[in-house]
């Protein structure tokens, strides 16, 4: 179950990130919601709190969720990595290989209706591709039989406001899939 899996994550020493973490960041929200958002890795605020998406990007994600009639408590939010990479660098292949089985097990236990990959790293990892985010956006993909959409990470929206319109289109697609009117 999720509780025992979270316990395993908190004791994990599979990669070097375990040496520098303050907390593991397992995930948060309603595991029965049907909607899972997946980012790449915790940042500084997340490492300190043990919760995903609590910094500036998390506050923007909350606003995005609200705009599509969800609250943070109604969805589930997780990351590919459960520990923070130094200086918020991209996850290394060995770190993903060590940590991704935890996310796979989370998703298996939750059986979501739709997954939203937040950002290039999350999308490329889940879809096993090197395609650019711009090529992955705007269409439905599948992760182990579950519908998946890829969109910009909220941090990218903070840096590049012109990404907000396409991200909004992605969120409308996510909501349509969840409501049963998306492909």
mmCIF file of N, CA, C and O in Angstrom, residues 60-129:
data_model
loop_
_atom_site.group_PDB
_atom_site.id
_atom_site.type_symbol
_atom_site.label_atom_id
_atom_site.label_comp_id
_atom_site.label_asym_id
_atom_site.label_seq_id
_atom_site.Cartn_x
_atom_site.Cartn_y
_atom_site.Cartn_z
ATOM 1 N N UNK A 60 1.793 28.573 -8.239
ATOM 2 C CA UNK A 60 1.218 28.712 -9.575
ATOM 3 C C UNK A 60 0.437 27.450 -9.947
ATOM 4 O O UNK A 60 -0.652 27.541 -10.524
ATOM 5 N N UNK A 61 0.956 26.280 -9.610
ATOM 6 C CA UNK A 61 0.230 25.039 -9.892
ATOM 7 C C UNK A 61 -1.123 25.058 -9.187
ATOM 8 O O UNK A 61 -2.133 24.653 -9.768
ATOM 9 N N UNK A 62 -1.174 25.550 -7.961
ATOM 10 C CA UNK A 62 -2.448 25.652 -7.242
ATOM 11 C C UNK A 62 -3.441 26.523 -8.021
ATOM 12 O O UNK A 62 -4.624 26.190 -8.123
ATOM 13 N N UNK A 63 -2.964 27.634 -8.577
ATOM 14 C CA UNK A 63 -3.831 28.523 -9.358
ATOM 15 C C UNK A 63 -4.308 27.837 -10.635
ATOM 16 O O UNK A 63 -5.464 27.993 -11.043
ATOM 17 N N UNK A 64 -3.411 27.092 -11.265
ATOM 18 C CA UNK A 64 -3.773 26.347 -12.481
ATOM 19 C C UNK A 64 -4.840 25.312 -12.161
ATOM 20 O O UNK A 64 -5.837 25.177 -12.875
ATOM 21 N N UNK A 65 -4.633 24.578 -11.069
ATOM 22 C CA UNK A 65 -5.621 23.579 -10.651
ATOM 23 C C UNK A 65 -6.977 24.227 -10.408
ATOM 24 O O UNK A 65 -8.013 23.727 -10.857
ATOM 25 N N UNK A 66 -6.959 25.345 -9.709
ATOM 26 C CA UNK A 66 -8.197 26.065 -9.416
ATOM 27 C C UNK A 66 -8.908 26.480 -10.712
ATOM 28 O O UNK A 66 -10.136 26.394 -10.819
ATOM 29 N N UNK A 67 -8.141 26.886 -11.707
ATOM 30 C CA UNK A 67 -8.716 27.329 -12.982
ATOM 31 C C UNK A 67 -9.420 26.192 -13.721
ATOM 32 O O UNK A 67 -10.312 26.446 -14.537
ATOM 33 N N UNK A 68 -9.024 24.946 -13.456
ATOM 34 C CA UNK A 68 -9.695 23.798 -14.091
ATOM 35 C C UNK A 68 -10.557 23.037 -13.067
ATOM 36 O O UNK A 68 -10.834 21.851 -13.233
ATOM 37 N N UNK A 69 -10.960 23.752 -12.028
ATOM 38 C CA UNK A 69 -11.891 23.229 -11.020
ATOM 39 C C UNK A 69 -11.371 22.014 -10.256
ATOM 40 O O UNK A 69 -12.111 21.061 -10.006
ATOM 41 N N UNK A 70 -10.102 22.066 -9.893
ATOM 42 C CA UNK A 70 -9.517 21.080 -8.991
ATOM 43 C C UNK A 70 -8.863 21.830 -7.843
ATOM 44 O O UNK A 70 -8.415 22.967 -8.012
ATOM 45 N N UNK A 71 -8.762 21.177 -6.719
ATOM 46 C CA UNK A 71 -7.926 21.695 -5.636
ATOM 47 C C UNK A 71 -6.755 20.732 -5.483
ATOM 48 O O UNK A 71 -6.807 19.589 -5.951
ATOM 49 N N UNK A 72 -5.729 21.169 -4.806
ATOM 50 C CA UNK A 72 -4.561 20.331 -4.556
ATOM 51 C C UNK A 72 -4.968 19.031 -3.849
ATOM 52 O O UNK A 72 -4.416 17.969 -4.105
ATOM 53 N N UNK A 73 -5.958 19.121 -2.985
ATOM 54 C CA UNK A 73 -6.402 17.947 -2.229
ATOM 55 C C UNK A 73 -7.167 16.944 -3.081
ATOM 56 O O UNK A 73 -7.328 15.793 -2.697
ATOM 57 N N UNK A 74 -7.635 17.374 -4.254
ATOM 58 C CA UNK A 74 -8.432 16.510 -5.129
ATOM 59 C C UNK A 74 -7.605 15.771 -6.173
ATOM 60 O O UNK A 74 -8.149 14.933 -6.889
ATOM 61 N N UNK A 75 -6.332 16.109 -6.299
ATOM 62 C CA UNK A 75 -5.453 15.438 -7.251
ATOM 63 C C UNK A 75 -4.278 14.850 -6.475
ATOM 64 O O UNK A 75 -4.166 15.044 -5.271
ATOM 65 N N UNK A 76 -3.418 14.145 -7.170
ATOM 66 C CA UNK A 76 -2.201 13.639 -6.539
ATOM 67 C C UNK A 76 -1.014 14.258 -7.255
ATOM 68 O O UNK A 76 -1.028 14.373 -8.482
ATOM 69 N N UNK A 77 -0.013 14.667 -6.491
ATOM 70 C CA UNK A 77 1.167 15.316 -7.054
ATOM 71 C C UNK A 77 2.407 14.565 -6.595
ATOM 72 O O UNK A 77 2.577 14.311 -5.398
ATOM 73 N N UNK A 78 3.254 14.200 -7.547
ATOM 74 C CA UNK A 78 4.478 13.460 -7.247
ATOM 75 C C UNK A 78 5.588 13.927 -8.183
ATOM 76 O O UNK A 78 5.378 14.799 -9.023
ATOM 77 N N UNK A 79 6.748 13.341 -8.024
ATOM 78 C CA UNK A 79 7.901 13.636 -8.880
ATOM 79 C C UNK A 79 8.558 12.338 -9.319
ATOM 80 O O UNK A 79 8.391 11.301 -8.669
ATOM 81 N N UNK A 80 9.351 12.421 -10.384
ATOM 82 C CA UNK A 80 10.159 11.277 -10.806
ATOM 83 C C UNK A 80 11.127 10.913 -9.681
ATOM 84 O O UNK A 80 11.194 9.768 -9.255
ATOM 85 N N UNK A 81 11.896 11.908 -9.203
ATOM 86 C CA UNK A 81 12.821 11.697 -8.091
ATOM 87 C C UNK A 81 12.150 12.083 -6.784
ATOM 88 O O UNK A 81 11.331 12.998 -6.738
ATOM 89 N N UNK A 82 12.529 11.402 -5.729
ATOM 90 C CA UNK A 82 11.973 11.677 -4.399
ATOM 91 C C UNK A 82 12.932 12.484 -3.530
ATOM 92 O O UNK A 82 12.601 12.841 -2.405
ATOM 93 N N UNK A 83 14.137 12.759 -4.049
ATOM 94 C CA UNK A 83 15.135 13.561 -3.344
ATOM 95 C C UNK A 83 15.604 14.692 -4.262
ATOM 96 O O UNK A 83 15.617 14.549 -5.485
ATOM 97 N N UNK A 84 16.043 15.783 -3.653
ATOM 98 C CA UNK A 84 16.455 16.958 -4.419
ATOM 99 C C UNK A 84 17.855 16.804 -5.009
ATOM 100 O O UNK A 84 18.816 16.542 -4.286
ATOM 101 N N UNK A 85 17.989 17.005 -6.324
ATOM 102 C CA UNK A 85 19.329 17.062 -6.915
ATOM 103 C C UNK A 85 20.007 18.387 -6.514
ATOM 104 O O UNK A 85 19.323 19.399 -6.375
ATOM 105 N N UNK A 86 21.325 18.385 -6.338
ATOM 106 C CA UNK A 86 22.023 19.619 -5.980
ATOM 107 C C UNK A 86 21.780 20.731 -7.000
ATOM 108 O O UNK A 86 21.745 20.470 -8.201
ATOM 109 N N UNK A 87 21.585 21.932 -6.516
ATOM 110 C CA UNK A 87 21.403 23.116 -7.368
ATOM 111 C C UNK A 87 20.268 22.962 -8.369
ATOM 112 O O UNK A 87 20.285 23.576 -9.433
ATOM 113 N N UNK A 88 19.298 22.117 -8.055
ATOM 114 C CA UNK A 88 18.137 21.884 -8.927
ATOM 115 C C UNK A 88 18.517 21.461 -10.345
ATOM 116 O O UNK A 88 17.811 21.746 -11.308
ATOM 117 N N UNK A 89 19.646 20.787 -10.489
ATOM 118 C CA UNK A 89 20.060 20.305 -11.801
ATOM 119 C C UNK A 89 19.112 19.192 -12.258
ATOM 120 O O UNK A 89 18.379 18.617 -11.468
ATOM 121 N N UNK A 90 19.149 18.898 -13.569
ATOM 122 C CA UNK A 90 18.342 17.800 -14.101
ATOM 123 C C UNK A 90 18.760 16.488 -13.447
ATOM 124 O O UNK A 90 19.945 16.277 -13.156
ATOM 125 N N UNK A 91 17.804 15.580 -13.234
ATOM 126 C CA UNK A 91 18.149 14.266 -12.694
ATOM 127 C C UNK A 91 19.106 13.520 -13.622
ATOM 128 O O UNK A 91 19.000 13.615 -14.845
ATOM 129 N N UNK A 92 20.041 12.781 -13.026
ATOM 130 C CA UNK A 92 20.944 11.935 -13.808
ATOM 131 C C UNK A 92 20.272 10.585 -14.058
ATOM 132 O O UNK A 92 19.376 10.169 -13.326
ATOM 133 N N UNK A 93 20.755 9.902 -15.098
ATOM 134 C CA UNK A 93 20.164 8.606 -15.466
ATOM 135 C C UNK A 93 20.187 7.606 -14.318
ATOM 136 O O UNK A 93 19.216 6.879 -14.114
ATOM 137 N N UNK A 94 21.289 7.564 -13.568
ATOM 138 C CA UNK A 94 21.374 6.599 -12.470
ATOM 139 C C UNK A 94 20.374 6.940 -11.356
ATOM 140 O O UNK A 94 19.825 6.045 -10.711
ATOM 141 N N UNK A 95 20.106 8.225 -11.156
ATOM 142 C CA UNK A 95 19.133 8.636 -10.137
ATOM 143 C C UNK A 95 17.714 8.255 -10.570
ATOM 144 O O UNK A 95 16.928 7.747 -9.772
ATOM 145 N N UNK A 96 17.414 8.484 -11.842
ATOM 146 C CA UNK A 96 16.101 8.096 -12.364
ATOM 147 C C UNK A 96 15.941 6.578 -12.270
ATOM 148 O O UNK A 96 14.898 6.086 -11.820
ATOM 149 N N UNK A 97 16.964 5.833 -12.654
ATOM 150 C CA UNK A 97 16.892 4.371 -12.603
ATOM 151 C C UNK A 97 16.661 3.879 -11.175
ATOM 152 O O UNK A 97 15.935 2.903 -10.949
ATOM 153 N N UNK A 98 17.250 4.565 -10.202
ATOM 154 C CA UNK A 98 17.094 4.169 -8.801
ATOM 155 C C UNK A 98 15.714 4.536 -8.257
ATOM 156 O O UNK A 98 15.145 3.800 -7.443
ATOM 157 N N UNK A 99 15.167 5.645 -8.696
ATOM 158 C CA UNK A 99 13.956 6.196 -8.086
ATOM 159 C C UNK A 99 12.663 5.907 -8.846
ATOM 160 O O UNK A 99 11.603 5.789 -8.229
ATOM 161 N N UNK A 100 12.734 5.802 -10.147
ATOM 162 C CA UNK A 100 11.507 5.646 -10.929
ATOM 163 C C UNK A 100 10.661 4.440 -10.530
ATOM 164 O O UNK A 100 9.425 4.518 -10.583
ATOM 165 N N UNK A 101 11.258 3.323 -10.088
ATOM 166 C CA UNK A 101 10.405 2.211 -9.650
ATOM 167 C C UNK A 101 9.427 2.589 -8.526
ATOM 168 O O UNK A 101 8.326 2.041 -8.458
ATOM 169 N N UNK A 102 9.802 3.545 -7.690
ATOM 170 C CA UNK A 102 8.880 4.006 -6.649
ATOM 171 C C UNK A 102 7.673 4.705 -7.278
ATOM 172 O O UNK A 102 6.532 4.472 -6.883
ATOM 173 N N UNK A 103 7.928 5.577 -8.267
ATOM 174 C CA UNK A 103 6.825 6.258 -8.947
ATOM 175 C C UNK A 103 5.957 5.243 -9.690
ATOM 176 O O UNK A 103 4.725 5.329 -9.668
ATOM 177 N N UNK A 104 6.590 4.280 -10.359
ATOM 178 C CA UNK A 104 5.829 3.256 -11.077
ATOM 179 C C UNK A 104 4.888 2.519 -10.125
ATOM 180 O O UNK A 104 3.735 2.270 -10.456
ATOM 181 N N UNK A 105 5.387 2.199 -8.929
ATOM 182 C CA UNK A 105 4.564 1.498 -7.942
ATOM 183 C C UNK A 105 3.436 2.412 -7.449
ATOM 184 O O UNK A 105 2.298 1.960 -7.282
ATOM 185 N N UNK A 106 3.742 3.692 -7.219
ATOM 186 C CA UNK A 106 2.693 4.640 -6.822
ATOM 187 C C UNK A 106 1.570 4.649 -7.859
ATOM 188 O O UNK A 106 0.391 4.560 -7.515
ATOM 189 N N UNK A 107 1.947 4.791 -9.129
ATOM 190 C CA UNK A 107 0.951 4.871 -10.197
ATOM 191 C C UNK A 107 0.169 3.566 -10.312
ATOM 192 O O UNK A 107 -1.042 3.578 -10.543
ATOM 193 N N UNK A 108 0.843 2.454 -10.127
ATOM 194 C CA UNK A 108 0.183 1.149 -10.165
ATOM 195 C C UNK A 108 -0.862 1.049 -9.051
ATOM 196 O O UNK A 108 -1.977 0.560 -9.261
ATOM 197 N N UNK A 109 -0.514 1.525 -7.858
ATOM 198 C CA UNK A 109 -1.450 1.490 -6.731
ATOM 199 C C UNK A 109 -2.623 2.453 -6.936
ATOM 200 O O UNK A 109 -3.757 2.153 -6.571
ATOM 201 N N UNK A 110 -2.358 3.611 -7.540
ATOM 202 C CA UNK A 110 -3.403 4.627 -7.713
ATOM 203 C C UNK A 110 -4.325 4.353 -8.890
ATOM 204 O O UNK A 110 -5.479 4.740 -8.869
ATOM 205 N N UNK A 111 -3.800 3.757 -9.950
ATOM 206 C CA UNK A 111 -4.556 3.520 -11.182
ATOM 207 C C UNK A 111 -5.286 4.780 -11.654
ATOM 208 O O UNK A 111 -6.512 4.805 -11.761
ATOM 209 N N UNK A 112 -4.530 5.845 -11.949
ATOM 210 C CA UNK A 112 -5.177 7.087 -12.368
ATOM 211 C C UNK A 112 -5.822 6.974 -13.747
ATOM 212 O O UNK A 112 -5.494 6.089 -14.537
ATOM 213 N N UNK A 113 -6.744 7.890 -14.013
ATOM 214 C CA UNK A 113 -7.369 7.984 -15.330
ATOM 215 C C UNK A 113 -6.492 8.780 -16.276
ATOM 216 O O UNK A 113 -6.498 8.542 -17.479
ATOM 217 N N UNK A 114 -5.758 9.749 -15.722
ATOM 218 C CA UNK A 114 -4.918 10.597 -16.553
ATOM 219 C C UNK A 114 -3.715 11.088 -15.739
ATOM 220 O O UNK A 114 -3.835 11.358 -14.549
ATOM 221 N N UNK A 115 -2.572 11.156 -16.419
ATOM 222 C CA UNK A 115 -1.334 11.662 -15.827
ATOM 223 C C UNK A 115 -0.951 12.929 -16.587
ATOM 224 O O UNK A 115 -1.023 12.956 -17.815
ATOM 225 N N UNK A 116 -0.508 13.927 -15.846
ATOM 226 C CA UNK A 116 0.008 15.143 -16.471
ATOM 227 C C UNK A 116 1.489 15.255 -16.132
ATOM 228 O O UNK A 116 1.856 15.409 -14.964
ATOM 229 N N UNK A 117 2.329 15.123 -17.144
ATOM 230 C CA UNK A 117 3.775 15.277 -16.961
ATOM 231 C C UNK A 117 4.097 16.760 -17.027
ATOM 232 O O UNK A 117 3.840 17.425 -18.029
ATOM 233 N N UNK A 118 4.654 17.278 -15.928
ATOM 234 C CA UNK A 118 4.979 18.699 -15.831
ATOM 235 C C UNK A 118 6.437 18.914 -16.213
ATOM 236 O O UNK A 118 7.338 18.636 -15.436
ATOM 237 N N UNK A 119 6.652 19.367 -17.434
ATOM 238 C CA UNK A 119 7.996 19.677 -17.893
ATOM 239 C C UNK A 119 8.629 18.602 -18.743
ATOM 240 O O UNK A 119 8.190 17.457 -18.783
ATOM 241 N N UNK A 120 9.691 19.017 -19.426
ATOM 242 C CA UNK A 120 10.412 18.158 -20.372
ATOM 243 C C UNK A 120 10.951 16.891 -19.716
ATOM 244 O O UNK A 120 10.790 15.791 -20.243
ATOM 245 N N UNK A 121 11.615 17.034 -18.571
ATOM 246 C CA UNK A 121 12.261 15.874 -17.938
ATOM 247 C C UNK A 121 11.223 14.828 -17.545
ATOM 248 O O UNK A 121 11.405 13.637 -17.817
ATOM 249 N N UNK A 122 10.138 15.255 -16.921
ATOM 250 C CA UNK A 122 9.096 14.307 -16.522
ATOM 251 C C UNK A 122 8.491 13.627 -17.748
ATOM 252 O O UNK A 122 8.323 12.404 -17.771
ATOM 253 N N UNK A 123 8.193 14.403 -18.775
ATOM 254 C CA UNK A 123 7.588 13.841 -19.981
ATOM 255 C C UNK A 123 8.541 12.869 -20.686
ATOM 256 O O UNK A 123 8.147 11.770 -21.070
ATOM 257 N N UNK A 124 9.798 13.279 -20.857
ATOM 258 C CA UNK A 124 10.763 12.396 -21.528
ATOM 259 C C UNK A 124 10.980 11.114 -20.742
ATOM 260 O O UNK A 124 11.103 10.034 -21.322
ATOM 261 N N UNK A 125 11.003 11.207 -19.428
ATOM 262 C CA UNK A 125 11.221 10.022 -18.594
ATOM 263 C C UNK A 125 10.034 9.068 -18.688
ATOM 264 O O UNK A 125 10.206 7.877 -18.940
ATOM 265 N N UNK A 126 8.839 9.590 -18.499
ATOM 266 C CA UNK A 126 7.659 8.728 -18.509
ATOM 267 C C UNK A 126 7.381 8.134 -19.882
ATOM 268 O O UNK A 126 6.934 6.990 -19.986
ATOM 269 N N UNK A 127 7.662 8.897 -20.928
ATOM 270 C CA UNK A 127 7.361 8.432 -22.281
ATOM 271 C C UNK A 127 8.557 7.761 -22.971
ATOM 272 O O UNK A 127 8.444 7.333 -24.114
ATOM 273 N N UNK A 128 9.681 7.706 -22.270
ATOM 274 C CA UNK A 128 10.879 7.055 -22.824
ATOM 275 C C UNK A 128 11.220 7.613 -24.200
ATOM 276 O O UNK A 128 11.331 6.887 -25.183
ATOM 277 N N UNK A 129 11.373 8.931 -24.248
ATOM 278 C CA UNK A 129 11.660 9.596 -25.516
ATOM 279 C C UNK A 129 12.640 10.735 -25.280
ATOM 280 O O UNK A 129 12.816 11.183 -24.155
#
